Short mmCIF file of C-alpha atoms and ligand atoms in Angstrom, two decimals:
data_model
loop_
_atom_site.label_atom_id
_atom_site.label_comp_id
_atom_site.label_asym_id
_atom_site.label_seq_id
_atom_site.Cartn_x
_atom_site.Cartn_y
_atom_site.Cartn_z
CA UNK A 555 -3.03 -23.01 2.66
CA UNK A 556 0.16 -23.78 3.92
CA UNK A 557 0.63 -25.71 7.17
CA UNK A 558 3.21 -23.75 9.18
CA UNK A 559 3.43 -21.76 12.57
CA UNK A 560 4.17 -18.21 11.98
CA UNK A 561 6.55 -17.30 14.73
CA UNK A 562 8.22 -13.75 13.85
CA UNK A 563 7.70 -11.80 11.31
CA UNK A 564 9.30 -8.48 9.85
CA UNK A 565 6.98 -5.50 8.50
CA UNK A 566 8.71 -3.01 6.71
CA UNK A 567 7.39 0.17 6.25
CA UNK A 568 5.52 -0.45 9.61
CA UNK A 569 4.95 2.76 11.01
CA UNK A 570 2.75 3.23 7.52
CA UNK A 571 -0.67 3.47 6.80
CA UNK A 572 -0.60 -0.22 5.59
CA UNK A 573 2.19 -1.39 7.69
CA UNK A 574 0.63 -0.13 10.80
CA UNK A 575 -2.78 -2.02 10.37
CA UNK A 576 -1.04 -5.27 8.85
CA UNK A 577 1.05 -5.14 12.17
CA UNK A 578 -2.26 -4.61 14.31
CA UNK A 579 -3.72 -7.48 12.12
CA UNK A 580 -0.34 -10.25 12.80
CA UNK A 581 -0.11 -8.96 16.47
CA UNK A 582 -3.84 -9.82 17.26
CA UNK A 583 -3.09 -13.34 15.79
CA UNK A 584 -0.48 -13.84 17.91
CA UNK A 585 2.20 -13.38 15.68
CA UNK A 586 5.40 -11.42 17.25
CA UNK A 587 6.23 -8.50 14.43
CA UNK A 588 9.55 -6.80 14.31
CA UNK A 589 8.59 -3.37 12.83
CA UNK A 590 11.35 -1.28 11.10
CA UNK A 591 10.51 1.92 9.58
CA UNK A 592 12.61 5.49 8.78
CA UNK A 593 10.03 7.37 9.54
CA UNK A 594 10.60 9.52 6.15
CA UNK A 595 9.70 12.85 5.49
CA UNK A 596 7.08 12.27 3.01
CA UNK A 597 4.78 13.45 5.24
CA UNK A 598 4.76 14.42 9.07
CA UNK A 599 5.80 12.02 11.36
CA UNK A 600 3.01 12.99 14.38
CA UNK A 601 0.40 10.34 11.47
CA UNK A 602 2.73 7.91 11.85
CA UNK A 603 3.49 8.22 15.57
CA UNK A 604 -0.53 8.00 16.14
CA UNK A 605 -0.63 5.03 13.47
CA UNK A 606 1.62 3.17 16.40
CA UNK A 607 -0.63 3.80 19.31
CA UNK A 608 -1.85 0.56 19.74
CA UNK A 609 1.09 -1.24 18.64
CA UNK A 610 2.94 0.20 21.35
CA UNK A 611 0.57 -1.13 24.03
CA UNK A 612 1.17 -4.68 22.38
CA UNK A 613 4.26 -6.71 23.94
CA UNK A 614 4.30 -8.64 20.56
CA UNK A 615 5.58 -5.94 18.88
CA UNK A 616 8.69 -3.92 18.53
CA UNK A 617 9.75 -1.04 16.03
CA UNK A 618 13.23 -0.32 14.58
CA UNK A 619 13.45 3.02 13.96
CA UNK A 620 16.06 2.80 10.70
CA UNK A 621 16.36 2.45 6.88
CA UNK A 622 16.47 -0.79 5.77
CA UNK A 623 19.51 0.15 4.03
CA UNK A 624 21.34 1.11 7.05
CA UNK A 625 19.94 -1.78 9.68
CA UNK A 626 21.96 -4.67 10.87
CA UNK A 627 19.50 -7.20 8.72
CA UNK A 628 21.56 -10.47 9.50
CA UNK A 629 20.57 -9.67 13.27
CA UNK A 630 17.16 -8.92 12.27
CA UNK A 631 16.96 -11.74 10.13
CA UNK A 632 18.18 -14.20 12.27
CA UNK A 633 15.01 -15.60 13.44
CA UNK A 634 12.18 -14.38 11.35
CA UNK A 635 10.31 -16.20 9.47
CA UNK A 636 8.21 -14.13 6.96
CA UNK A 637 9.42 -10.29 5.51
CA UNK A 638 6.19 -8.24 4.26
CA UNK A 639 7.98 -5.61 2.26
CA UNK A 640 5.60 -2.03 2.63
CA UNK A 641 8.52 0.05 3.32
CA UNK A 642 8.42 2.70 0.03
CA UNK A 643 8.67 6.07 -0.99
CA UNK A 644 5.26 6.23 -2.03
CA UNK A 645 3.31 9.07 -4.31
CA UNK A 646 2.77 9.31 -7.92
CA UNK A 647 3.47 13.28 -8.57
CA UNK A 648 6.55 13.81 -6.54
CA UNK A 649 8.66 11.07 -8.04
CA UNK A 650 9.77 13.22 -11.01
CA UNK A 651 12.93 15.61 -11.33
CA UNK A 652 15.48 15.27 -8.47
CA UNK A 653 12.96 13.30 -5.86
CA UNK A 654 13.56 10.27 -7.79
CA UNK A 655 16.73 9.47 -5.95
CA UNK A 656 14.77 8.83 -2.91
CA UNK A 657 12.59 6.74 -4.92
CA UNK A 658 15.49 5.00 -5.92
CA UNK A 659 16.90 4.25 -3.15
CA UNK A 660 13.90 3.59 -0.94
CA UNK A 661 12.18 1.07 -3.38
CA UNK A 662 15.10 -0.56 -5.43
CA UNK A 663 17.35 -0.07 -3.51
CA UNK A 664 16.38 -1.14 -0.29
CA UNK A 665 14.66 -3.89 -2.21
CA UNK A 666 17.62 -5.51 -3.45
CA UNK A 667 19.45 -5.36 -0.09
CA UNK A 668 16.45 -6.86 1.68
CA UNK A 669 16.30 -9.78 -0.62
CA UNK A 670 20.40 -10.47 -1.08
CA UNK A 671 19.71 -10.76 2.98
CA UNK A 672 17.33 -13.13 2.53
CA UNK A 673 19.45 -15.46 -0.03
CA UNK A 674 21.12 -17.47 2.78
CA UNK A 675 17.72 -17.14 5.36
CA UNK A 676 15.08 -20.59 5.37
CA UNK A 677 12.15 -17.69 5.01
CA UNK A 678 8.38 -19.27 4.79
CA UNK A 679 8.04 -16.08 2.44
CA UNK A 680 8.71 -12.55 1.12
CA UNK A 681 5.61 -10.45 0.66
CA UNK A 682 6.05 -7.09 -2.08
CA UNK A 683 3.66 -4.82 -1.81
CA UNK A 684 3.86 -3.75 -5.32
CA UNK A 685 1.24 -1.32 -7.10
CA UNK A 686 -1.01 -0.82 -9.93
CA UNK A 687 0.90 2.10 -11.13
CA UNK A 688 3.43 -0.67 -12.89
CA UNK A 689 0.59 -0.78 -15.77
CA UNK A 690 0.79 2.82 -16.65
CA UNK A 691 -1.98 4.00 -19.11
CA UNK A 692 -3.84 1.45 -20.63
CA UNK A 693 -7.10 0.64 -22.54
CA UNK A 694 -7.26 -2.75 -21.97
CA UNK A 695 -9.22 -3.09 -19.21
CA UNK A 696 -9.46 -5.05 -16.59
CA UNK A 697 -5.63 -5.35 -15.92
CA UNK A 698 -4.30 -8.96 -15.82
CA UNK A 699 -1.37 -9.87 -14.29
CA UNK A 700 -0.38 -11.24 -17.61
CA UNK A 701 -0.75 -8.24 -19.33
CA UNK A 702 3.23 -6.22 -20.48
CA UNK A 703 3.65 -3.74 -17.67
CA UNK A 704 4.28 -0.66 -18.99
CA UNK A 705 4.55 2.04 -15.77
CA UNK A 706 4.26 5.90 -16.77
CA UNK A 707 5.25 7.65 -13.79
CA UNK A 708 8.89 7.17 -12.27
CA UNK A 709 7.20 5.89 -8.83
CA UNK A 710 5.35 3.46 -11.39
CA UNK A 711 9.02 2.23 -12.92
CA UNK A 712 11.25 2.20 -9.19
CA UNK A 713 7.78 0.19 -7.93
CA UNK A 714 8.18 -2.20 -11.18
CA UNK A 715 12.26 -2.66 -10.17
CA UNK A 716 11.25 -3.74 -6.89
CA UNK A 717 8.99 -6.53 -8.08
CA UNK A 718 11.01 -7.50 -10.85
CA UNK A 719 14.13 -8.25 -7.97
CA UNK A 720 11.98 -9.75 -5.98
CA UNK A 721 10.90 -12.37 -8.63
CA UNK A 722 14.13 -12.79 -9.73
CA UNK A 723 15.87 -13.85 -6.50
CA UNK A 724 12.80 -16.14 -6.58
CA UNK A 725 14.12 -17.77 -9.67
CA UNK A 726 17.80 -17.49 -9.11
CA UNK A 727 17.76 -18.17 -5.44
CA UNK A 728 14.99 -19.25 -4.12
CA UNK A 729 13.37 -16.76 -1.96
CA UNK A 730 9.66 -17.15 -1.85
CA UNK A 731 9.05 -14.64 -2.68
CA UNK A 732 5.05 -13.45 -3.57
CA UNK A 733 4.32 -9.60 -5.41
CA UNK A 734 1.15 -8.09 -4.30
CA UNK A 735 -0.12 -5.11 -6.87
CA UNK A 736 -2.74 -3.11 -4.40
CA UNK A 737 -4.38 -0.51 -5.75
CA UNK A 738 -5.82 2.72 -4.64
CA UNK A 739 -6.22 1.61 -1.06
CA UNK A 740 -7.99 3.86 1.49
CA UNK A 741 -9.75 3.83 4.60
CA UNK A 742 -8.35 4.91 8.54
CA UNK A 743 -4.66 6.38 8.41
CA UNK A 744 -4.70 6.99 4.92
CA UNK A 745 -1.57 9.07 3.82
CA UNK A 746 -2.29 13.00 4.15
CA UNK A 747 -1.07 12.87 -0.16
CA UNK A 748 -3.92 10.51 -0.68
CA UNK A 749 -6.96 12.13 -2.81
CA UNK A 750 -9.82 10.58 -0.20
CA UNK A 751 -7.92 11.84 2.75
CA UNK A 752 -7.29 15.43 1.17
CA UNK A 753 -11.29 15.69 -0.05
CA UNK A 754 -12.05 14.83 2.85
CA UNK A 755 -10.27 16.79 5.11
CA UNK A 756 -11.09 20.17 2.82
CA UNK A 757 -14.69 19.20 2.82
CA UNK A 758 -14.62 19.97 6.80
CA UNK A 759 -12.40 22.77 6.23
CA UNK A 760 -15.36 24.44 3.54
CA UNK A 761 -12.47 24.72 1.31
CA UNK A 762 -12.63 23.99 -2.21
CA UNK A 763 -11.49 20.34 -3.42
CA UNK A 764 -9.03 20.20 -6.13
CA UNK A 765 -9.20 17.74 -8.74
CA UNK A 766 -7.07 16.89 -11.71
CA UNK A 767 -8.55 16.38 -14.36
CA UNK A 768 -12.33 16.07 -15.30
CA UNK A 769 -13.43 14.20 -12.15
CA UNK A 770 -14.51 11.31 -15.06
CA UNK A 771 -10.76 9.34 -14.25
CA UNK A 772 -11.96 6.04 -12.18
CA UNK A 773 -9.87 3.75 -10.04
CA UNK A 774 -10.35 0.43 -8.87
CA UNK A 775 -10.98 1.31 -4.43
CA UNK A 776 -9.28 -1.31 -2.23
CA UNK A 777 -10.02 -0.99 2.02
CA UNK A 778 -7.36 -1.47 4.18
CA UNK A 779 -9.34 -4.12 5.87
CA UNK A 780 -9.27 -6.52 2.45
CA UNK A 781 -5.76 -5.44 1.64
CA UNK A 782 -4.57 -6.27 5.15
CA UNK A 783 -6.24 -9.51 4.96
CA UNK A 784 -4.94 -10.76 1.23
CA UNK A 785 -1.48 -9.77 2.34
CA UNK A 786 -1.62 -11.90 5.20
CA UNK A 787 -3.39 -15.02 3.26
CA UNK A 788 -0.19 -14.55 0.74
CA UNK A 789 1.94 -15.35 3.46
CA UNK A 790 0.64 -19.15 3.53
CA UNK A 791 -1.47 -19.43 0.45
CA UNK A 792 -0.15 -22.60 -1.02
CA UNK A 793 1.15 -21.68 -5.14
CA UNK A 794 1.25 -18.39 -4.44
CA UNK A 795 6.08 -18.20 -4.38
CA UNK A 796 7.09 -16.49 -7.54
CA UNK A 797 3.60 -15.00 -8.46
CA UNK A 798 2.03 -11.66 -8.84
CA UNK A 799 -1.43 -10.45 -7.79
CA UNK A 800 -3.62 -8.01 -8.15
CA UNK A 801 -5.59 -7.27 -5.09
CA UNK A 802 -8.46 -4.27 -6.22
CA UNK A 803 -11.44 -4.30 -3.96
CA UNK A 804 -14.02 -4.23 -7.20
CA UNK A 805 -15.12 -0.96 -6.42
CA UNK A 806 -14.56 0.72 -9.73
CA UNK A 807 -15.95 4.49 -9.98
CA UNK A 808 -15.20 7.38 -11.34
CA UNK A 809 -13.65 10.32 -8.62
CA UNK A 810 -17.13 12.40 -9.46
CA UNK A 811 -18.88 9.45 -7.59
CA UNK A 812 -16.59 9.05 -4.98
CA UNK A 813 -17.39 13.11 -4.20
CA UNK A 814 -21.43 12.77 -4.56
CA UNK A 815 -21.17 10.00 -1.76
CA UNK A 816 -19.13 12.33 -0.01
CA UNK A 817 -21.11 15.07 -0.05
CA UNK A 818 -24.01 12.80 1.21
CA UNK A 819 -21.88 11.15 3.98
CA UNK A 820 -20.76 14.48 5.16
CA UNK A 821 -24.32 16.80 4.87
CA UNK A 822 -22.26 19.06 3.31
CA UNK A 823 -22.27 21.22 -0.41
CA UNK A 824 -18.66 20.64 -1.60
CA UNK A 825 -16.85 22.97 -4.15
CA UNK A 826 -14.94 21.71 -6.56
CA UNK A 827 -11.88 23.78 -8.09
CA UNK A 828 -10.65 21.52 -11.70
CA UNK A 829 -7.38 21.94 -12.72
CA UNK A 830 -4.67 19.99 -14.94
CA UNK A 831 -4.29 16.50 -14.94
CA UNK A 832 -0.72 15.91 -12.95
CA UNK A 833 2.14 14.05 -15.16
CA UNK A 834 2.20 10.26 -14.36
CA UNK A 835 -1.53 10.13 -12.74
CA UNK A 836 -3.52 7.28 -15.56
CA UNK A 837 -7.25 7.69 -16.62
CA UNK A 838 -8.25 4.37 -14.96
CA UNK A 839 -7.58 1.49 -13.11
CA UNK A 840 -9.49 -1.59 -13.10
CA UNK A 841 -8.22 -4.88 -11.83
CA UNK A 842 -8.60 -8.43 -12.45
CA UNK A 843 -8.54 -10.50 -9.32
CA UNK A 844 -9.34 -13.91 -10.61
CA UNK A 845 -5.98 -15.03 -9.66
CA UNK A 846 -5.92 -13.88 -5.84
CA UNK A 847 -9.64 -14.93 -5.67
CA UNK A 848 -8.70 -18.59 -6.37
CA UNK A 849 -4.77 -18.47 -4.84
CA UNK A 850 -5.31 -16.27 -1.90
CA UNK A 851 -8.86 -16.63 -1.34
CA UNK A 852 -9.43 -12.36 -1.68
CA UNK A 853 -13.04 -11.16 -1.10
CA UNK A 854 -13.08 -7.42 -0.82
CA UNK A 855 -16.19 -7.13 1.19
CA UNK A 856 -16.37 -3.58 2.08
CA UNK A 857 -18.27 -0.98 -0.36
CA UNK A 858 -16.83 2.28 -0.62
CA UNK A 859 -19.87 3.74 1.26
CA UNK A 860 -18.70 1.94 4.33
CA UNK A 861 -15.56 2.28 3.75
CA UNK A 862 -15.29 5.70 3.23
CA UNK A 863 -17.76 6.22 6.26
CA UNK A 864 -15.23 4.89 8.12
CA UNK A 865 -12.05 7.14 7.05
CA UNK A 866 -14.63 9.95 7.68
CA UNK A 867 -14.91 9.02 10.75
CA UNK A 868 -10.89 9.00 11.63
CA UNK A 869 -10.98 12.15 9.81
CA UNK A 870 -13.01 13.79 12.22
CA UNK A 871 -11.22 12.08 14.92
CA UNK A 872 -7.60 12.90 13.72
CA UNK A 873 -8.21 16.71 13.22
CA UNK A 874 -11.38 17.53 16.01
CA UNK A 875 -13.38 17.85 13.20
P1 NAD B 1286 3.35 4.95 3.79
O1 NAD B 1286 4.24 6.03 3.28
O2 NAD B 1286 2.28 5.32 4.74
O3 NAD B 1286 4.22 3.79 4.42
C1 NAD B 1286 5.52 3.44 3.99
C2 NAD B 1286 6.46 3.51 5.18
O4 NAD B 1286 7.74 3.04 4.78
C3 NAD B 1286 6.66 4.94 5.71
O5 NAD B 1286 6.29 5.00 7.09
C4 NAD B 1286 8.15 5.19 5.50
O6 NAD B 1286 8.72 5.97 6.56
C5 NAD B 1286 8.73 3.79 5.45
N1 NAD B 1286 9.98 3.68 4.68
C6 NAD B 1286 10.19 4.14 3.43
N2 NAD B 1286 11.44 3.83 3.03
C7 NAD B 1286 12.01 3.12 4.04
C8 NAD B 1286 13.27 2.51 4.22
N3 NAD B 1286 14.22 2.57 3.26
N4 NAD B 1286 13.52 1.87 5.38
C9 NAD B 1286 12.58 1.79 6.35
N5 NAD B 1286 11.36 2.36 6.23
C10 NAD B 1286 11.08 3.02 5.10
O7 NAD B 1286 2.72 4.26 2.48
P2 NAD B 1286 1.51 3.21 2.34
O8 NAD B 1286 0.43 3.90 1.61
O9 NAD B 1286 1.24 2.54 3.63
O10 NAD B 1286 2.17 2.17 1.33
C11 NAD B 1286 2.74 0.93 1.76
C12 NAD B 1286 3.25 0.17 0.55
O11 NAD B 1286 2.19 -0.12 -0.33
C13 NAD B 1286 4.29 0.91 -0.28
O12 NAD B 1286 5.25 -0.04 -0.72
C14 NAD B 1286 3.50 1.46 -1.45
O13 NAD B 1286 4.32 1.64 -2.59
C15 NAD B 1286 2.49 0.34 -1.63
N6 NAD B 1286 1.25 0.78 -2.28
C16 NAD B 1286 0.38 1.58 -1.61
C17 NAD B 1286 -0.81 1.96 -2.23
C18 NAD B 1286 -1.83 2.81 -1.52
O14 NAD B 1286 -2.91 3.03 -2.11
N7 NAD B 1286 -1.59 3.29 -0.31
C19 NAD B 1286 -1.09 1.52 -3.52
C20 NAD B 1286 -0.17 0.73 -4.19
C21 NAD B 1286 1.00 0.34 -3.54
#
């Protein structure tokens, strides 16, 4: 690992599921973390609001409520010396037809401003929290970072742009820049969109849970706890400027498994209502995370029992279940 004090740091996208507990996570190390977030519609601001709670007790940390687009980054800049990039219009489904201008401008656009702000800054490093949707729908399993991207959804391409600028400014100008491709992560805060949030939210409810598809589509689980800590390690992680990871927690299972330990978890029968598989969603995901094993030292150590026990729990906290 690198030897260097972090001082400040900016999150973007901090107000987030992943921002908020990567902020918790710098803060309790010390770290001061400039937060800047739009709050965007995607989904009600009262989850992100609550995601803050403890941030706002913490004198380490302060929020900028603003786009990145429309902040005054040389200010902001000034002083900082990593970026971790979260800040995205996120979600598969919604990215076609006329929503993909917010895509666009929230992901590649915002991207490319961050980084031609960071040309002329002496950053330690630029974290991109990229995804696995930039493989699209492949058979060759498990993904390596090597492998031809090949993204089938447009939140799959505008994520792609992003990663692509932020290696090239790597090459052209030096930013160190690092691309991190999570995938499917879940645990406490976990958008409202996502499927283990929704499941489990209708399974208290007793209302039926929807799934697309045949329930036989796996993906490759990642807890916030591992992703937060891989995302920090790329911050120092000596080799790791100009690279891309995957970080997948190496719980691969199909979505019918994820809903029988569910149903045990939660004592409760669930229904299931199947319907069409959605436009951009892939069959599996599966990564190979030989590379961040050795470069950022990434053990996933939580099983999706536990960690799904533990978004349960949230759940139940969140709503008064
Ligand atoms: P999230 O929607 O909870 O967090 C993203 C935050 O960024 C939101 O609070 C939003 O208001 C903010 N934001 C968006 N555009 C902004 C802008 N232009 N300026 C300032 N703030 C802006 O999503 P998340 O699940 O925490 O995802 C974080 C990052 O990880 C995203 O880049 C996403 O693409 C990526 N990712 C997430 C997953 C996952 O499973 N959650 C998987 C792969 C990649």
């Amino acid at each position: 690992f690198k030897h260097y004090i972090i001082m400040k740091v900016l999150v973007t996208g901090a107000a987030g599921f992943i921002g908020s507990h990567l902020s918790e996570k710098l803060v309790s190390e010390g770290i001061e973390v400039i937060g800047i977030d739009s709050f965007l519609d995607y989904y009600p601001r009262q989850f992100k609001e609550k995601n803050l709670t403890n941030l706002k007790k913490s004198k380490n940390f302060k929020l900028i409520e603003s786009s990145i687009t429309e902040a005054d980054l040389p200010a902001i800049l000034s002083d900082i010396n990593v970026v971790f990039h979260l800040a995205a219009q996120a979600g598969v489904r919604s990215s076609w037809g006329k929503q993909f201008s917010i895509y666009a401008k929230n992901n590649i656009e915002a991207t490319q401003v961050l980084l031609e702000n960071l040309k002329n800054c002496n950053i330690e490093r630029f974290v991109y929290a990229s995804s696995s949707s930039v493989y699209g729908d492949t058979s060759k399993l498990p993904m390596d970072e090597e492998d031809t991207p090949h993204p089938i959804s447009p939140y799959g391409v505008s994520k792609l742009a992003g990663e692509h600028l932020s290696l090239l400014y790597y090459k052209n100008y030096s930013v160190p820049s690092v691309a991190l491709r999570f995938f499917t992560v879940y645990g406490p805060r976990q958008r409202p969109d996502m499927a283990f949030h929704k499941f489990l939210k209708n399974i208290f409810e007793d209302k039926p849970i929807e799934v697309y598809g045949n329930g036989e589509q796996t993906r490759d689980f990642t807890y916030i706890a591992d992703i937060v800590d891989a995302t920090y390690s790329a911050a120092f992680a000596n080799g790791a400027e100009g690279q891309v990871f995957n970080l997948g927690g190496g719980s691969r299972m199909k979505l019918k498994e994820i809903l029988n330990i569910m149903q045990k978890l939660c004592g409760k029968e669930i229904k299931i209502n199947y319907s069409e598989t959605q436009k951009g969603d892939v069959k599996h995901t599966f990564a190979n995370t030989a590379k961040a094993r050795k470069i950022l030292h990434f053990h996933p150590s939580t099983s999706v029992e536990e960690g799904i026990a533990s978004e349960m729990e949230w759940i139940k906290e969140f709503y008064g279940f």
